[in-house]
mmCIF file of C-alpha atoms in Angstrom:
data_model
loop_
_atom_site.group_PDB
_atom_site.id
_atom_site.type_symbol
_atom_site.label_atom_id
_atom_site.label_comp_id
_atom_site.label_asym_id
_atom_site.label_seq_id
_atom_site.Cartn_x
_atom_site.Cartn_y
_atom_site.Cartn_z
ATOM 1 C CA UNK H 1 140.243 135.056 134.975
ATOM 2 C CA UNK H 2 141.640 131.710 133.569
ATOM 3 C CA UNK H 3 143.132 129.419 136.161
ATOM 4 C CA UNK H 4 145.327 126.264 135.496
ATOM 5 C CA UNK H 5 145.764 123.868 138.207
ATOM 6 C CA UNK H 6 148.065 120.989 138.003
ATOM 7 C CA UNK H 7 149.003 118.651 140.479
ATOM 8 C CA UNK H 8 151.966 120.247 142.378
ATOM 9 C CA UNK H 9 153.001 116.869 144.363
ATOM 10 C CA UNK H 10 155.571 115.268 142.348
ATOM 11 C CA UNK H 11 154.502 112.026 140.625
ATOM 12 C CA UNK H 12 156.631 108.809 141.300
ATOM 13 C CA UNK H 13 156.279 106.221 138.656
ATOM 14 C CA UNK H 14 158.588 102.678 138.308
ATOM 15 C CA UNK H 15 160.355 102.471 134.459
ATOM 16 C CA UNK H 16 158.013 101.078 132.059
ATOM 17 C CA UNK H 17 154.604 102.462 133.285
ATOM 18 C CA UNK H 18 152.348 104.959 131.889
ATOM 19 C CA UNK H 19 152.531 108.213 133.498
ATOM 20 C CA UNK H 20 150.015 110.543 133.352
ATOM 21 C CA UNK H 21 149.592 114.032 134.313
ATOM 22 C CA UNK H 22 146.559 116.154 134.912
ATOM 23 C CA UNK H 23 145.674 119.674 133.219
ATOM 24 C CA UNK H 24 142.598 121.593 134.848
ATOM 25 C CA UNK H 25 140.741 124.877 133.762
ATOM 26 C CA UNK H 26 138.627 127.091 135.185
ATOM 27 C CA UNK H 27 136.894 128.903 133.271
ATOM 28 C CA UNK H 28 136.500 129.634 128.985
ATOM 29 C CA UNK H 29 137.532 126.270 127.380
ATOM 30 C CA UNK H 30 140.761 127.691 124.756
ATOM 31 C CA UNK H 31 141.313 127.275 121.613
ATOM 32 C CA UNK H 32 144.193 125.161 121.910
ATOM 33 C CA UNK H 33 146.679 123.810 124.408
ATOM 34 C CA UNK H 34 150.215 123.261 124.639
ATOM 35 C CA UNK H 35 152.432 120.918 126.827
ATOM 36 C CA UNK H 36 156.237 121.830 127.297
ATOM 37 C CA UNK H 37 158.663 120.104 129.560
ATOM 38 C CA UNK H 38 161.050 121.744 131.398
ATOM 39 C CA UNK H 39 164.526 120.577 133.103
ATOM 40 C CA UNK H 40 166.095 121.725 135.808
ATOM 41 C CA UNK H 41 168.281 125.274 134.866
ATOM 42 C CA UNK H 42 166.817 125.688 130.974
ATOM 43 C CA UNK H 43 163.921 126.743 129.579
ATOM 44 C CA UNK H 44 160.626 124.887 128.574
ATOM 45 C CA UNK H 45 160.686 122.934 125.365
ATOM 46 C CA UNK H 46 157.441 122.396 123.550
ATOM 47 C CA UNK H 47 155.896 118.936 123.401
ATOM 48 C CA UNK H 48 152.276 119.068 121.535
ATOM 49 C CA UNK H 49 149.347 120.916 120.698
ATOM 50 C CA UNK H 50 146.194 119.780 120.997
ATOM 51 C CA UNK H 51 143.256 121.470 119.225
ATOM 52 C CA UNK H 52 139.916 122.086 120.877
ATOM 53 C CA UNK H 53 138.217 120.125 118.039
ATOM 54 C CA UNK H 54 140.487 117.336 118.927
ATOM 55 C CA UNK H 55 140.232 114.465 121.418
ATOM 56 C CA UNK H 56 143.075 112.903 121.005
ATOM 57 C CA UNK H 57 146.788 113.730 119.942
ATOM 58 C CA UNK H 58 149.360 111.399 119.901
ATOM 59 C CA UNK H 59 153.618 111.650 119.052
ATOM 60 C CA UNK H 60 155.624 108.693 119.792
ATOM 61 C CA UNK H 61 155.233 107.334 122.999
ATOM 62 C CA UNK H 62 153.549 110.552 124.314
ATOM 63 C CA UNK H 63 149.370 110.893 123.995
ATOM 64 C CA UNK H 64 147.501 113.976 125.031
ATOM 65 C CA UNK H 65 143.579 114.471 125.410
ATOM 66 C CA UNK H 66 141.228 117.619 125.650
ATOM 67 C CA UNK H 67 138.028 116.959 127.588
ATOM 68 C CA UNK H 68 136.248 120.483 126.890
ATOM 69 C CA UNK H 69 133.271 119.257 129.040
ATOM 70 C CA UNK H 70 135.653 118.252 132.158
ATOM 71 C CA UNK H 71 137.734 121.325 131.534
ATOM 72 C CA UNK H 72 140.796 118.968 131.141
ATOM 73 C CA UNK H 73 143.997 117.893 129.784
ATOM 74 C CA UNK H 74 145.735 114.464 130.560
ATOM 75 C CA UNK H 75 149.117 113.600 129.043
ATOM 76 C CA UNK H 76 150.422 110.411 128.604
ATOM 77 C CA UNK H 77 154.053 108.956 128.841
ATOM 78 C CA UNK H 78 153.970 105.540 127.764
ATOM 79 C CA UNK H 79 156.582 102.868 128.421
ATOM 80 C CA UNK H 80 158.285 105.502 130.857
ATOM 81 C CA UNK H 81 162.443 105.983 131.029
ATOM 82 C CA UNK H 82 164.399 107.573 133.487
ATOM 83 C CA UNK H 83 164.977 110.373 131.175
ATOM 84 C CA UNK H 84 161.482 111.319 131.092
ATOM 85 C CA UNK H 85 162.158 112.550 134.573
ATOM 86 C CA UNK H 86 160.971 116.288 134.196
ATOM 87 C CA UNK H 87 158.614 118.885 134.798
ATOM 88 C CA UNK H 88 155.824 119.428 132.344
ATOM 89 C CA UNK H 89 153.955 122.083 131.928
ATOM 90 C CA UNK H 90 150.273 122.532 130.613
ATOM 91 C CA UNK H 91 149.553 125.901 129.052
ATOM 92 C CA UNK H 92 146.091 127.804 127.469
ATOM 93 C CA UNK H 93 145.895 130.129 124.567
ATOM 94 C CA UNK H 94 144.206 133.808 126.498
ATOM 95 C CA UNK H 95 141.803 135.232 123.925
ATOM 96 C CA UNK H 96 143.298 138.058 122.294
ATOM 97 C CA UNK H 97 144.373 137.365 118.736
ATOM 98 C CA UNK H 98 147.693 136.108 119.095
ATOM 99 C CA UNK H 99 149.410 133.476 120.711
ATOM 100 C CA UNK H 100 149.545 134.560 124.560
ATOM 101 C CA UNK H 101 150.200 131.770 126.498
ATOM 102 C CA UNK H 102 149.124 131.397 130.536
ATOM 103 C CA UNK H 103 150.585 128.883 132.076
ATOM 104 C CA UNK H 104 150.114 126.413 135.013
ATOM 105 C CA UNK H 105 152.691 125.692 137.142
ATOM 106 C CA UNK H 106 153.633 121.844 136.165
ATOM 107 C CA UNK H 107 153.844 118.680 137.809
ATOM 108 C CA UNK H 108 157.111 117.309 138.266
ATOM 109 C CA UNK H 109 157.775 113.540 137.024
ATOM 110 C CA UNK H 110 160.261 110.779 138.401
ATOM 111 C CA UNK H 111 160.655 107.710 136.723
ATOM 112 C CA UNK H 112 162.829 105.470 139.114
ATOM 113 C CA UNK H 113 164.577 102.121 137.533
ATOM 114 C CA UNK Z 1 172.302 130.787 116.511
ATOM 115 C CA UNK Z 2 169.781 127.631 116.537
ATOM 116 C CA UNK Z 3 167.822 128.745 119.527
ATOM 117 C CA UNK Z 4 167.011 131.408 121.431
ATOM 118 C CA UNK Z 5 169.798 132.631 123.294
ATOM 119 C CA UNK Z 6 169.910 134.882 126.353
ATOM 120 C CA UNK Z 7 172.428 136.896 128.479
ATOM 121 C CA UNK Z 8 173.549 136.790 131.033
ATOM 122 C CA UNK Z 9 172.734 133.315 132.216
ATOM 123 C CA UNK Z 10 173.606 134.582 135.961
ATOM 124 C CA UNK Z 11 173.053 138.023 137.643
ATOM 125 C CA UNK Z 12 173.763 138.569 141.125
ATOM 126 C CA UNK Z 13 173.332 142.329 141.861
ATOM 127 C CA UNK Z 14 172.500 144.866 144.843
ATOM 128 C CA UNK Z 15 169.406 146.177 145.597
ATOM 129 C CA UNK Z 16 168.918 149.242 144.065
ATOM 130 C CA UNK Z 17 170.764 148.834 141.316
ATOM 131 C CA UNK Z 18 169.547 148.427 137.300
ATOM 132 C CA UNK Z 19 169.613 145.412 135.046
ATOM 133 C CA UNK Z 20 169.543 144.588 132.010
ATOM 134 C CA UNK Z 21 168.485 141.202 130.379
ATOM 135 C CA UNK Z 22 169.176 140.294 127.068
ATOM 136 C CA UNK Z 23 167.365 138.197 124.096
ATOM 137 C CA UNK Z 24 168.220 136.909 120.641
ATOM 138 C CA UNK Z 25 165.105 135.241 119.300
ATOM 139 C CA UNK Z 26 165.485 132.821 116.683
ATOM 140 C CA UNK Z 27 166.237 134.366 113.154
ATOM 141 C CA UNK Z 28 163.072 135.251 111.332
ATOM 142 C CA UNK Z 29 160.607 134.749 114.261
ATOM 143 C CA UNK Z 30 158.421 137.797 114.803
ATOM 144 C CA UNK Z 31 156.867 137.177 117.911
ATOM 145 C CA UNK Z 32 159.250 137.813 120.906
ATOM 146 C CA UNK Z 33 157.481 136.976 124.840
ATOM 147 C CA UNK Z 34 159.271 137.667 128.013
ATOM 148 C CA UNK Z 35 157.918 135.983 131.338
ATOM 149 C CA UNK Z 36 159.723 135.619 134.702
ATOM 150 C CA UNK Z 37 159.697 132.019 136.683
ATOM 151 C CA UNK Z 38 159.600 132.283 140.535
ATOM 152 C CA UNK Z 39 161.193 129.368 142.227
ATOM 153 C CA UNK Z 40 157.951 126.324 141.894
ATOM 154 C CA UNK Z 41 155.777 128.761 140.139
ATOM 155 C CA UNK Z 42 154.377 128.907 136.574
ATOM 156 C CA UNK Z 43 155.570 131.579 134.093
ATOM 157 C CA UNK Z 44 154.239 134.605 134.323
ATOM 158 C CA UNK Z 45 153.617 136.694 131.811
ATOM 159 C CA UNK Z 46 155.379 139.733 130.945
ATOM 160 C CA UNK Z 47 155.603 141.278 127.991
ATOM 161 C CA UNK Z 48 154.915 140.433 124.224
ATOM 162 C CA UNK Z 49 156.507 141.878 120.542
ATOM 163 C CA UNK Z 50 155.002 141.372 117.523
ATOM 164 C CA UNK Z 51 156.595 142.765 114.253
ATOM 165 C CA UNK Z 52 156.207 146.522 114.313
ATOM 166 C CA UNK Z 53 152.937 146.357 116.503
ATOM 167 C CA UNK Z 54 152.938 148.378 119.995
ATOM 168 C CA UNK Z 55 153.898 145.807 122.515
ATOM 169 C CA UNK Z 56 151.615 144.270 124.684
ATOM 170 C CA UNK Z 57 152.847 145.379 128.248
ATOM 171 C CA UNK Z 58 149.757 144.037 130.573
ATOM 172 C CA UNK Z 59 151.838 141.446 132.510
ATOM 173 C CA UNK Z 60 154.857 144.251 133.713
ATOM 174 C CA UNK Z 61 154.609 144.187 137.507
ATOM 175 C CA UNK Z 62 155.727 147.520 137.971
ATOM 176 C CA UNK Z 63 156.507 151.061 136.306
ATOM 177 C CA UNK Z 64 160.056 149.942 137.156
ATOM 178 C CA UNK Z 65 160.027 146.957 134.541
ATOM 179 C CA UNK Z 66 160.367 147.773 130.889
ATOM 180 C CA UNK Z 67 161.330 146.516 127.523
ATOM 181 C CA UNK Z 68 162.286 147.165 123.743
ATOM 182 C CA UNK Z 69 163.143 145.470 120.683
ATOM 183 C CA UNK Z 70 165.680 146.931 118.439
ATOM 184 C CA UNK Z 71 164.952 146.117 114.577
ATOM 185 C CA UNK Z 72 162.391 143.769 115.312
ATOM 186 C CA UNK Z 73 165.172 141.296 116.745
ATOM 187 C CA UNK Z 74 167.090 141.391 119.836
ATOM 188 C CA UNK Z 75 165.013 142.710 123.137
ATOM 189 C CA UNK Z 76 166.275 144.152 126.177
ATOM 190 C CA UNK Z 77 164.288 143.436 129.333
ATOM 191 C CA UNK Z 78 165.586 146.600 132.020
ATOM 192 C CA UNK Z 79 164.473 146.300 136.112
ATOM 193 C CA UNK Z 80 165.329 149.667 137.279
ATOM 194 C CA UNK Z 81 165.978 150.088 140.944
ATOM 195 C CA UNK Z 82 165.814 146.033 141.839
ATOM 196 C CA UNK Z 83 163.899 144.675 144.915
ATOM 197 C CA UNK Z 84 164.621 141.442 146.188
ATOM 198 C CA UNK Z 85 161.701 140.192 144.960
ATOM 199 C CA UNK Z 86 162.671 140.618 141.501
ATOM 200 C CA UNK Z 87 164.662 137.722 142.301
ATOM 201 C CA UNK Z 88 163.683 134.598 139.658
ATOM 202 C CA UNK Z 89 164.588 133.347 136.584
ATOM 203 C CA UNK Z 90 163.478 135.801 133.395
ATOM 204 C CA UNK Z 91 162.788 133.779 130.557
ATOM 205 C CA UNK Z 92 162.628 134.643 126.455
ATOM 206 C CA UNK Z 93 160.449 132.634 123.700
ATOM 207 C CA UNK Z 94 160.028 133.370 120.318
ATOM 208 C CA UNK Z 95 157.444 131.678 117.737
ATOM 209 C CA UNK Z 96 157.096 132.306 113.893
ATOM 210 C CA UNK Z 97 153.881 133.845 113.613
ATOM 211 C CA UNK Z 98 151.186 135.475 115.834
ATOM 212 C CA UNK Z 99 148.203 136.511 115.301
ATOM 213 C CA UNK Z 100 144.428 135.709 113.886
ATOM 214 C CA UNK Z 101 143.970 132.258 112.433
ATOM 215 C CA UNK Z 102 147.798 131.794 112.784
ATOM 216 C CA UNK Z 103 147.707 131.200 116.580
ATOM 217 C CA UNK Z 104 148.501 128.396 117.279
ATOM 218 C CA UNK Z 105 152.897 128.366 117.276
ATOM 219 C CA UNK Z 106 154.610 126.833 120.005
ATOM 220 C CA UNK Z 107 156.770 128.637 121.776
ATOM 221 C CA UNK Z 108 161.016 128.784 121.736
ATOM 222 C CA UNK Z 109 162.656 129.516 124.471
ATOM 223 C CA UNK Z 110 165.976 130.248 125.901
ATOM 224 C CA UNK Z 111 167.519 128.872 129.228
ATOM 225 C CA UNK Z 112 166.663 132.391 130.855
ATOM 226 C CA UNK Z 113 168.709 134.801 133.354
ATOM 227 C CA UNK Z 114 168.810 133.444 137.086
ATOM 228 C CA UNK Z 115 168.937 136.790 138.794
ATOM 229 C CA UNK Z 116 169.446 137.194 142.497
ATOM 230 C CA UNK Z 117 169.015 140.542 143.880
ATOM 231 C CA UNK Z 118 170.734 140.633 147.331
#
């Protein structure tokens, strides 16, 4: 079955850098692939899709990419704030004709001033 | 409402007793997901509605779980008999459409129900 394994040690980064967080698969490459961040107490909010015909998504200052061949994900925060402080979540569409979602468990982000 | 909105927020209960959670999707969304959130975990699958479909039930953990959507709109998720490991936060999302060649909707969701089964 499909595995998702991202880093569960929280990543530290000063304001201003890139951050970038890692999304790996195990086994059938999906479709497509979703990131959503979540905040402490509320739900995941959806951040971007990214194709499996597509290298490269970008919105604003965030930039995913979709290495089929790796069996990865990386997203991107450039020019990081405080308020990007979150967990984000990488999730994989499960073959089935409709939009099932499995999930990885998410790396949490701190962006210190 | 805007979003998707759930009920309660907080649930503190007794082992052994029955709960139910509840979900408002967002207006005109026909896809309706339930998945629970242990404390650092992923979400785990649960449940999924589509339109007037039979639901797709593969992720319940147990005969004890179940769900329903009245009029293709608000769903009830009910834990009958609670164990303490029930104990997480359930979470709702909605999308717009589901299904071949349209699969590729992000997902809605509400802030979920924290319960605590003591």
């Amino acid at each position: 079955s499909q595995k998702i394994e991202q880093n569960s040690e929280a990543l530290n980064i000063q304001e201003g850098k890139t951050a970038t967080l890692t999304c790996n698969y195990t086994n059938y490459s999906p479709a497509y692939l979703q990131w959503y961040r979540q905040d402490p107490g509320r739900g995941p909010v959806f951040l971007l899709l990214i194709r499996e015909n597509e290298k490269e998504k970008r919105k604003e200052r965030l930039k995913v990419t979709f290495d089929t061949t790796l069996k990865q994900s990386l997203f991107h925060i450039t020019a990081s704030q405080p308020a990007d402080s979150a967990t984000y979540l990488c999730a994989l569409d499960e073959p089935g004709g409709y939009n099932k979602l499995i999930f990885g468990a998410g790396t949490r982000l701190a962006v210190h001033p | 409402g805007a979003g998707v909105s759930q009920s309660p927020s907080n649930k503190v209960t007794e082992k052994g007793k029955d709960v139910e959670l509840r979900c408002d999707p967002i207006s005109g969304h026909t896809a309706l997901y339930w998945y629970r959130q242990s404390l650092g975990q992923g979400l785990e699958f649960l449940i999924y509605f589509q339109g007037n479909s039979a639901p797709d039930k593969s992720g319940l953990p147990s005969d004890r779980f179940s769900a329903e959507r009245t009029g293709g709109s608000v769903s009830t998720l009910t834990i009958q008999r609670t164990q303490q490991e029930d104990s997480a936060v359930y979470l709702c999302a909605s999308s717009p459409l589901s299904g071949t060649g349209g699969s590729n909707q992000p997902q809605h969701f509400g802030d979920g129900t924290r319960l605590s089964i003591l």
